Coordinates of C-alpha atoms and ligand atoms in Angstrom, one line a residue:
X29 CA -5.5 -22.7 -22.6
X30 CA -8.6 -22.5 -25.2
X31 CA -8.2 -25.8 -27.5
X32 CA -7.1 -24.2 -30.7
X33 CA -5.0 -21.3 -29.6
X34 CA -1.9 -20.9 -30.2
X35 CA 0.7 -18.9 -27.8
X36 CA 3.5 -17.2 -29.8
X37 CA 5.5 -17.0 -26.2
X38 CA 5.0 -21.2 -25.6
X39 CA 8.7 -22.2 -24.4
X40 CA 10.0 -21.3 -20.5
X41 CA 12.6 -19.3 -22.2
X42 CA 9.9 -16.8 -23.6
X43 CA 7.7 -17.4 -21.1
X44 CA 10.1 -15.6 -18.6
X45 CA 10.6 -13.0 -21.0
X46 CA 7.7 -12.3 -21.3
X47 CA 6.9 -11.8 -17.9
X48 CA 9.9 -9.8 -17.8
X49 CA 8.3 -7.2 -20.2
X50 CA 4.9 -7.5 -18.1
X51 CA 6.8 -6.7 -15.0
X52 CA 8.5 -3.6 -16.8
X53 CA 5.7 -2.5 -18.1
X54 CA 3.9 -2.4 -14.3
X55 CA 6.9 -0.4 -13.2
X56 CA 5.7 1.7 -16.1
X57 CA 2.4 2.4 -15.0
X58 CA 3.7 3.7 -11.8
X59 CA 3.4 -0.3 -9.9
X60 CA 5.9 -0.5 -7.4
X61 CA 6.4 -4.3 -7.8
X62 CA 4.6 -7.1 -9.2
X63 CA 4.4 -11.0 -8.5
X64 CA 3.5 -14.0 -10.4
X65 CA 1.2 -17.1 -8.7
X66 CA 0.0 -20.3 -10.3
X67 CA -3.7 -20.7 -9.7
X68 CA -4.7 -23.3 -7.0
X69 CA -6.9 -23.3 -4.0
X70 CA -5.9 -21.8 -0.9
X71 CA -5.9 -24.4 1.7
X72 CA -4.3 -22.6 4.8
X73 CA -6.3 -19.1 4.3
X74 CA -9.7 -21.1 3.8
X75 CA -9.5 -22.5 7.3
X76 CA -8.1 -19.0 8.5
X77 CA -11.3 -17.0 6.8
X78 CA -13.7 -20.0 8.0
X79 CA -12.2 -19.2 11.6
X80 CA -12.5 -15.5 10.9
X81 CA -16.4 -15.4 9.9
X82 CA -17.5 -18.8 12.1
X83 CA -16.0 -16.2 15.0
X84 CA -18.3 -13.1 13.5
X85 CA -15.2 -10.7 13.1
X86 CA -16.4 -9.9 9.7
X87 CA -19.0 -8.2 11.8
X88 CA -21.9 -6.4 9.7
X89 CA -19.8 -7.3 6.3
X90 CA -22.2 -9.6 5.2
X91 CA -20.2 -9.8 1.7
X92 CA -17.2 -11.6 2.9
X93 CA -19.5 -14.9 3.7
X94 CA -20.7 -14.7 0.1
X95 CA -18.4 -17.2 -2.6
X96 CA -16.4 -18.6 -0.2
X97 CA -15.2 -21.5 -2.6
X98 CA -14.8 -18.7 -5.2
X99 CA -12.6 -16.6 -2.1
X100 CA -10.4 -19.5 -2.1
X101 CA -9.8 -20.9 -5.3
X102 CA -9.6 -18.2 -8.5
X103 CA -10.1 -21.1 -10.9
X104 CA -13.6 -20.9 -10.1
X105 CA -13.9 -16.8 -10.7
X106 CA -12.2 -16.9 -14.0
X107 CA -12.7 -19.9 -16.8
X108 CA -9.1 -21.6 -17.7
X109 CA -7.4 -19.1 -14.8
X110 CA -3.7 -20.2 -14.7
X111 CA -2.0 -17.7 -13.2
X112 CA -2.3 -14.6 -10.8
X113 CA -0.1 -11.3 -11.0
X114 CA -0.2 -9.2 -8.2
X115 CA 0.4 -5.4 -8.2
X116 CA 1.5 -3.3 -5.5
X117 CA 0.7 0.9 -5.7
X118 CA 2.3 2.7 -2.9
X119 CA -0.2 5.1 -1.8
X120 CA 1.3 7.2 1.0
X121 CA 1.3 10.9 0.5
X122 CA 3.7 13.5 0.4
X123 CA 2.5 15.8 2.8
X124 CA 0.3 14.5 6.0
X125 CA -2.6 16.0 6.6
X126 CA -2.4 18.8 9.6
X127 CA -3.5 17.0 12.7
X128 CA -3.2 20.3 15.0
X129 CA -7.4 20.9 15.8
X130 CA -8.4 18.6 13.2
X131 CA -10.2 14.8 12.4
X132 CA -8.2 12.4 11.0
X133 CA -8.9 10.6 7.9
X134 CA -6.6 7.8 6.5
X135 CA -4.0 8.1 4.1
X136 CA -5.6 5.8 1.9
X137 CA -8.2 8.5 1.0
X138 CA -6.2 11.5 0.3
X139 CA -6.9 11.3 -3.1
X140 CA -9.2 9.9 -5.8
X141 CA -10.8 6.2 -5.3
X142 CA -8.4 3.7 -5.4
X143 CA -10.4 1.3 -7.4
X144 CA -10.9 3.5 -10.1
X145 CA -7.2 4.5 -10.6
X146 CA -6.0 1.0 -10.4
X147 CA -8.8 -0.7 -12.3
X148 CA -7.6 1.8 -15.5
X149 CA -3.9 0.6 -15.2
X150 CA -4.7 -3.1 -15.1
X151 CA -6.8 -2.6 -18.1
X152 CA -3.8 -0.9 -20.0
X153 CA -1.5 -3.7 -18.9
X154 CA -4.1 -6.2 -20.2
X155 CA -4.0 -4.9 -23.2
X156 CA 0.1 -4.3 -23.4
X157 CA -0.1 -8.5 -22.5
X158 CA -2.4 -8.9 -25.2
X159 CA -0.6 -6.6 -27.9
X160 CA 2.5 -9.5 -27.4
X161 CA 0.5 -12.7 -27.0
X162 CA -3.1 -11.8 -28.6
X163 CA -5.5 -14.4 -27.6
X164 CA -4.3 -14.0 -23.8
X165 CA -7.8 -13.9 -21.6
X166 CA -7.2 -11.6 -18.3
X167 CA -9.6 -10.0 -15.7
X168 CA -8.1 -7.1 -13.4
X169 CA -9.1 -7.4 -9.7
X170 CA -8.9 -4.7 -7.4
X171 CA -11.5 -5.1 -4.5
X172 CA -13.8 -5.6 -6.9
X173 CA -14.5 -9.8 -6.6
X174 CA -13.9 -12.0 -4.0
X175 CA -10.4 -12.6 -4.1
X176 CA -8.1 -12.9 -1.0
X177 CA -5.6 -10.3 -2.2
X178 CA -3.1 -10.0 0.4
X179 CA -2.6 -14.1 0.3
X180 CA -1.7 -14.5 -3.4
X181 CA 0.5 -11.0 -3.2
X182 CA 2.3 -13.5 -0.7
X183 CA 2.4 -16.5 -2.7
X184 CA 4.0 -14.4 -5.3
X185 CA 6.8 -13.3 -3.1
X186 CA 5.7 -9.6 -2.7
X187 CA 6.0 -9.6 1.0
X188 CA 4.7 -11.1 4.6
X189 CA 1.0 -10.5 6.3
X190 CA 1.8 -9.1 9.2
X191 CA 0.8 -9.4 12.8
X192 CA -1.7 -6.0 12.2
X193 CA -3.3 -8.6 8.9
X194 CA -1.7 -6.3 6.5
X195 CA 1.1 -7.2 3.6
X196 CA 4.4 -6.1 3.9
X197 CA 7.0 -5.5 2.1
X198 CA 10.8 -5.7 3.9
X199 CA 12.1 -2.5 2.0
X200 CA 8.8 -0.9 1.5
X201 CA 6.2 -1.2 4.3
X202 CA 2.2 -1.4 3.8
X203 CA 1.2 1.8 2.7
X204 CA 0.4 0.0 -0.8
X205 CA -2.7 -1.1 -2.8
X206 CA -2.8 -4.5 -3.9
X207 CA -4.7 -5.2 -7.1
X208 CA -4.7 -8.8 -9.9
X209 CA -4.8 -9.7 -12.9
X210 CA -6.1 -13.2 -13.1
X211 CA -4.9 -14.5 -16.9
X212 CA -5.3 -17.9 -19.0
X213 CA -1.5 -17.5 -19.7
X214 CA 0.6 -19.7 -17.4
X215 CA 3.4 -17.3 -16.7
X216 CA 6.4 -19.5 -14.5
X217 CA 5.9 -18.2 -10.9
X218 CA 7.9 -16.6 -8.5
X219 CA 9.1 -18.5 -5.2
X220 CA 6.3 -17.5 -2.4
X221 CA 7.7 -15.6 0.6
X222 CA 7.3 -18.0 3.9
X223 CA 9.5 -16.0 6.6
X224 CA 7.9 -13.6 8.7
X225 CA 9.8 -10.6 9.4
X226 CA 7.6 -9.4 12.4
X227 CA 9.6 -11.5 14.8
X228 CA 8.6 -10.5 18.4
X229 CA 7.6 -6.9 17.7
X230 CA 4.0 -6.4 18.8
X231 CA 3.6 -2.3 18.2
X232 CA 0.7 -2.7 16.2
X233 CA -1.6 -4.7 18.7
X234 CA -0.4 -2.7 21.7
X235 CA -0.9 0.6 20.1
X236 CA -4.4 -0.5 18.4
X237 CA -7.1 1.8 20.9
X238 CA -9.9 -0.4 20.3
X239 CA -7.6 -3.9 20.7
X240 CA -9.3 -4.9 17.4
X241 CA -5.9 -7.1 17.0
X242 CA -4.5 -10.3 17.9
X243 CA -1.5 -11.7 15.9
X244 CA -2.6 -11.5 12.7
X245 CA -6.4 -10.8 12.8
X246 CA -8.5 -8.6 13.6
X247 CA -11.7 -8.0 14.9
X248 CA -14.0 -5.7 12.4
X249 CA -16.9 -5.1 15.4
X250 CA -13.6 -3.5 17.0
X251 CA -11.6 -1.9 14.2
X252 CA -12.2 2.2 13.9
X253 CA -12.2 1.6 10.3
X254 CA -14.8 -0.8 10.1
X255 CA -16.8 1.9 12.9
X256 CA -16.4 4.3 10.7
X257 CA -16.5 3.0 6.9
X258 CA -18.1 0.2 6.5
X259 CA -20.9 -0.2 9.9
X260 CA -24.2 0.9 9.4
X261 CA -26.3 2.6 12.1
X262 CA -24.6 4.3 15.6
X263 CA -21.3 3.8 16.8
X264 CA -21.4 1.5 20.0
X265 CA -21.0 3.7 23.1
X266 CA -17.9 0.9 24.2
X267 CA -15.6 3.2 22.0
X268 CA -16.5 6.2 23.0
X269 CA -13.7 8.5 23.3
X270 CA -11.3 5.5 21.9
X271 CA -11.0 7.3 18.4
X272 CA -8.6 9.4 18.3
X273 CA -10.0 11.5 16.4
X274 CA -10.2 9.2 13.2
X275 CA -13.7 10.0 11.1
X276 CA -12.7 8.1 8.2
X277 CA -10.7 4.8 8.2
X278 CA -7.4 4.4 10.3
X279 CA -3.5 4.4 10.3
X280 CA -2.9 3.4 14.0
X281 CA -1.6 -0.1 13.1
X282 CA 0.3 1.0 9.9
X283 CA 1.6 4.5 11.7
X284 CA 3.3 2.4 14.6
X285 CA 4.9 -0.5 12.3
X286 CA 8.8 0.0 11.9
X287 CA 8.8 -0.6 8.3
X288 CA 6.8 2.1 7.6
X289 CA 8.4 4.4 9.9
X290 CA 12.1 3.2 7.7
X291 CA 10.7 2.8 4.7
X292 CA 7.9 4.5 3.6
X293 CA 8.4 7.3 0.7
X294 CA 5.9 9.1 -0.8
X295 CA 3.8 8.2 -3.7
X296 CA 4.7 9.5 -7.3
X297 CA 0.5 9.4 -8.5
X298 CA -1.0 12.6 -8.4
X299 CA -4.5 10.8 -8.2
X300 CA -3.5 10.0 -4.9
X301 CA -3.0 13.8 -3.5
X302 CA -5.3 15.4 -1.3
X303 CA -7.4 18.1 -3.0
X304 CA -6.6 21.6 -1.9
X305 CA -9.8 21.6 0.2
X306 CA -8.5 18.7 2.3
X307 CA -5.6 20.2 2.9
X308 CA -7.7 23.3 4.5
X309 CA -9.7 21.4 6.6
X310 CA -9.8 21.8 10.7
X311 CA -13.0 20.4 13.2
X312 CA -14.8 23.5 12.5
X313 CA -15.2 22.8 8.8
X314 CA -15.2 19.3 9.2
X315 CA -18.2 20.0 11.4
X316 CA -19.9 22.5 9.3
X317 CA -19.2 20.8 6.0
X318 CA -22.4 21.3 3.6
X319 CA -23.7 18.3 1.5
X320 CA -23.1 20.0 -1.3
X321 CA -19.2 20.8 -0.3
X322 CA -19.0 17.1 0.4
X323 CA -20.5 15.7 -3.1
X324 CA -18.8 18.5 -4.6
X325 CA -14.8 18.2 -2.8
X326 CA -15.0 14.4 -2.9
X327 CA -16.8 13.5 -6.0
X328 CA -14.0 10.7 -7.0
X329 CA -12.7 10.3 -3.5
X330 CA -13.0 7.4 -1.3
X331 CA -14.9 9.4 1.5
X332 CA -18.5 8.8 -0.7
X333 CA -18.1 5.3 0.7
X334 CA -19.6 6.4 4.0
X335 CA -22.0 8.9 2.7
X336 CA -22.6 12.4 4.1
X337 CA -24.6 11.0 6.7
X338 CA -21.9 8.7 7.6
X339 CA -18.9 11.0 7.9
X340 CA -21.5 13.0 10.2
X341 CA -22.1 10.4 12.4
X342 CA -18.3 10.3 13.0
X343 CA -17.8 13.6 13.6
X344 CA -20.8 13.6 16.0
X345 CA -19.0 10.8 17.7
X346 CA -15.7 12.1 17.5
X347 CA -16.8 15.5 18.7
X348 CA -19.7 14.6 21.6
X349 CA -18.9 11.6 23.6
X350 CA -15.7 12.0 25.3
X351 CA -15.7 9.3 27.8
X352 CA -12.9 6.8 28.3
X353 CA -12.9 3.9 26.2
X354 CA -13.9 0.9 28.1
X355 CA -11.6 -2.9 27.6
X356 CA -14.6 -5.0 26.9
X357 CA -16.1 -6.3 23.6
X358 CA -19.3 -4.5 22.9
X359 CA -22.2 -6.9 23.7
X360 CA -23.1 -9.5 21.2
X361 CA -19.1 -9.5 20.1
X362 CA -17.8 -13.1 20.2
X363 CA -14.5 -13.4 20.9
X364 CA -12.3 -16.6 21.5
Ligands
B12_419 C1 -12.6 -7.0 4.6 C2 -11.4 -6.0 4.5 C3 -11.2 -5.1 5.5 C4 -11.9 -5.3 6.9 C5 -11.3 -6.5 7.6 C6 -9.8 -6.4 7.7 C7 -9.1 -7.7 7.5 N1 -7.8 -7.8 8.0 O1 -9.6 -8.7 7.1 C8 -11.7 -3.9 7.5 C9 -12.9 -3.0 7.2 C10 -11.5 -3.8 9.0 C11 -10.5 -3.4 6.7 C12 -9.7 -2.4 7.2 C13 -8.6 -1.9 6.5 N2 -8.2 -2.2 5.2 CO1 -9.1 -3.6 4.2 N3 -9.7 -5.0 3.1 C14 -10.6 -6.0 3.3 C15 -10.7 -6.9 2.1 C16 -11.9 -6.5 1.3 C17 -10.8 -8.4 2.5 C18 -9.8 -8.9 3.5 C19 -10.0 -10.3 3.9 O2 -10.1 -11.2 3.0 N4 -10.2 -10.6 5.1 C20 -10.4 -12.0 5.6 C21 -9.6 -12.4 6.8 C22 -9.8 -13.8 7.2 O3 -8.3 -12.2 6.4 P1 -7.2 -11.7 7.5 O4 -7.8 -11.4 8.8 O5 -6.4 -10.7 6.8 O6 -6.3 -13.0 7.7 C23 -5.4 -13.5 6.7 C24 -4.0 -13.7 7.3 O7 -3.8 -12.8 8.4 C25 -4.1 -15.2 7.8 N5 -4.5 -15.4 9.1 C26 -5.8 -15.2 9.7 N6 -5.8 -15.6 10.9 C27 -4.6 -16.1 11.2 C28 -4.1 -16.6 12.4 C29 -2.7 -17.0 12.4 C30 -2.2 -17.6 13.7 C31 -1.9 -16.9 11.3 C32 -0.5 -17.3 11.3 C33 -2.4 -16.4 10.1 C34 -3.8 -16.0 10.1 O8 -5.0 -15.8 6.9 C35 -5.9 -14.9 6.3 C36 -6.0 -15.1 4.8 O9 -4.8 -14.7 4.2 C37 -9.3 -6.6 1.4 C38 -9.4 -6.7 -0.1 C39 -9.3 -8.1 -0.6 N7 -10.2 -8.4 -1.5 O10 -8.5 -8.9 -0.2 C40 -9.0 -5.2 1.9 C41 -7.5 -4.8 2.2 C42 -7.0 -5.9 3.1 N8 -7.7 -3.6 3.0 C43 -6.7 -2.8 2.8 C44 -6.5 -1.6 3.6 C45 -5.6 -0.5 3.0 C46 -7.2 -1.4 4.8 C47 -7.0 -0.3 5.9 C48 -5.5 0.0 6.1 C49 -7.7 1.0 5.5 C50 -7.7 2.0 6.5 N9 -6.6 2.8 6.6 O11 -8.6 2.2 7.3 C51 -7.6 -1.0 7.1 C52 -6.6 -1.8 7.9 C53 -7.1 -2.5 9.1 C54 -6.4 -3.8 9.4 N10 -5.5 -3.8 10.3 O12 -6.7 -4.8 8.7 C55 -5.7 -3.2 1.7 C56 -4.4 -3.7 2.4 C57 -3.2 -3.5 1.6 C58 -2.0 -4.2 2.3 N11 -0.8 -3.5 2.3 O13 -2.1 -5.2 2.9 C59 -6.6 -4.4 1.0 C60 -5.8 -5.6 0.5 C61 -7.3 -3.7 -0.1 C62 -6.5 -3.5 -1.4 N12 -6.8 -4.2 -2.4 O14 -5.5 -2.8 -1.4 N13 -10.4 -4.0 5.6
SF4_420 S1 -7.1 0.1 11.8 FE1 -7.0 1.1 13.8 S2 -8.7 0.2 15.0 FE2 -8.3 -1.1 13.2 S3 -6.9 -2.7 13.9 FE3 -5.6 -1.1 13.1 S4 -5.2 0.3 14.8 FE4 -6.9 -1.1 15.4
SF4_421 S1 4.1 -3.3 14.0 FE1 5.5 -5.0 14.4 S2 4.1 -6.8 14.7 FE2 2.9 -5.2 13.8 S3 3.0 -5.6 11.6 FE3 4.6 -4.1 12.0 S4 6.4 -5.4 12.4 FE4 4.7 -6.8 12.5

């Protein structure tokens, strides 16, 4: 708290109903749930990332070594930070796109980018938080800093990281965003969820083609969407013909996982639908797709992330090398 300011919500009985009205508001703004942390430093998940990038499975994201004290601790991203609210948005679609003669592009990217769509809603619910308690200092996070944001969704109680890495929630699933506001208020916070409900199901890492996964981590030189988002230069022969036919992220892990097969409903936000030219796709247009057609059809869509050049190297390798895919780690992949 700045010295000199003065909360209007100050005692636990306001506090509480305050967050109240925060969390209705979410709900509001088309959140599917929302969970309050105190800010603190992460002591588990630092030694788990310092595994994770001492073993190179961050593999060419160079970013994720970057503000590792920042990573792990908030109070060092945000002067005075007391509390984090987490924010789930269910993303999954309504309609899948056809896989019949057709690439595969995850369900994540239907629509417009993420980031963008979020970021706007955390700003409005800042400013609903700061309509009732002015002074209140908040940042919205959604990708956008280095903040471990399936780890405080947990604290909060929002759900359990999975043996595929990913946050679940029981009734729910993982086909979800998860974006922060990080805030000077100290809202009371919500009991952190410690049981695990994967128990001894192991779908996700027997059904992975690349076996990118072992109980709860994954390996990003191995993961198809790591190949085929974030890697620069060729695809390692390894994989070749271990795709599936994914050019642009993938579901595997999330597809196979019985809470999403129970629970997952569609997604209310239209900024999440597939343009009408996505829907029309096959491989032929995939293949023949103009750069124009590309900056033009996916302007505000997630695809840009790759580039046109990028998508076109995985179609090439989707389309050309159809050898099996081979067990080994590609050369230079450490593996423990
Ligand atoms: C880097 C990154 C990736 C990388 C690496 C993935 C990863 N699991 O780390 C790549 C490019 C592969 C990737 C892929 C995807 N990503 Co991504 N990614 C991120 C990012 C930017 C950071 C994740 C991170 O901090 N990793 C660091 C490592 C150390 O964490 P970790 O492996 O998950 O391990 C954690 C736990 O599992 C545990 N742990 C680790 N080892 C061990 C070992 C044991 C024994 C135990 C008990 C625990 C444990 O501790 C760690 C810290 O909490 C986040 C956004 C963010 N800022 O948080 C999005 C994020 C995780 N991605 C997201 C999505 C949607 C995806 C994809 C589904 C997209 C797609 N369809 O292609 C895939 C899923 C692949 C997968 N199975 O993870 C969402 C997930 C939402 C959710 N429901 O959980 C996030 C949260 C983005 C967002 N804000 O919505 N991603
Ligand atoms: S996203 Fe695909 S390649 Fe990556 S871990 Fe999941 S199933 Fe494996
Ligand atoms: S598929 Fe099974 S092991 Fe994997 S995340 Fe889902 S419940 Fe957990």
């Amino acid at each position: 708290m700045e010295e000199g300011r003065k909360e209007l919500f100050s005692n636990t009985k306001d506090q509480h109903s305050f967050k109240n009205m925060v969390r209705a508001k979410a709900v509001e703004l088309g959140f599917d749930n929302s969970g309050f942390s105190a800010v603190d430093f992460l002591p588990e998940e630092a030694k788990y990332l310092r595994q994770w990038l001492d073993r190179g499975a961050h593999a060419g994201m160079t970013y994720m070594e970057n503000h590792f004290e920042k990573r792990t601790d908030p109070a060092l991203l945000f002067e005075n930070a007391k509390s984090v609210i987490s924010l789930t948005f269910n993303y999954f679609p309504k309609k899948i796109l056809p896989t019949e003669n057709n690439y595969k592009i995850s369900k994540y990217a239907y629509g417009k980018d993420y980031h963008f769509v979020l970021k706007e809603k955390l700003w409005t619910l800042i400013r609903y938080m700061q309509s009732i308690e002015p002074g209140l200092s908040a940042r919205p996070f959604v990708d956008s800093a280095p903040v471990l944001d399936k780890a405080w969704a947990q604290k909060s109680g929002l759900g359990w990281i999975g043996k595929n890495t990913l946050l679940i929630q029981q009734r729910k699933g993982s086909f979800f965003f998860i974006g922060e506001i990080i805030t000077d208020y100290a809202f009371p916070p919500d009991e952190a969820l410690t049981a695990n409900y994967c128990g001894k199901c192991t779908r996700c890492i027997e059904a992975c083609p690349t076996q990118a996964l072992r109980p709860y981590s994954v390996d990003a030189n191995r993961c198809i969407s790591y190949l085929t988002i974030e890697h620069k230069g060729e695809i390692p022969e390894t994989f070749a013909g271990g795709f599936q036919n994914w050019i642009f992220g993938c579901d595997i892990c999330q597809d196979v996982c019985p809470y999403n097969i129970r629970f997952a409903v569609p997604t209310q936000e239209e900024a999440f639908s597939p343009p009408a030219e996505l829907m029309e796709m096959n491989k032929e247009k995939w293949e023949n797709l103009s750069r124009e057609d590309f900056r033009k059809w996916f302007k505000k869509s997630p695809l840009k992330r790759s580039k046109y050049e990028g998508l076109q190297r995985n179609i090439r390798f989707a389309k050309e090398i159809k050898k099996q895919p081979v067990e080994e780690p590609p050369p230079g992949t450490k593996r423990d």
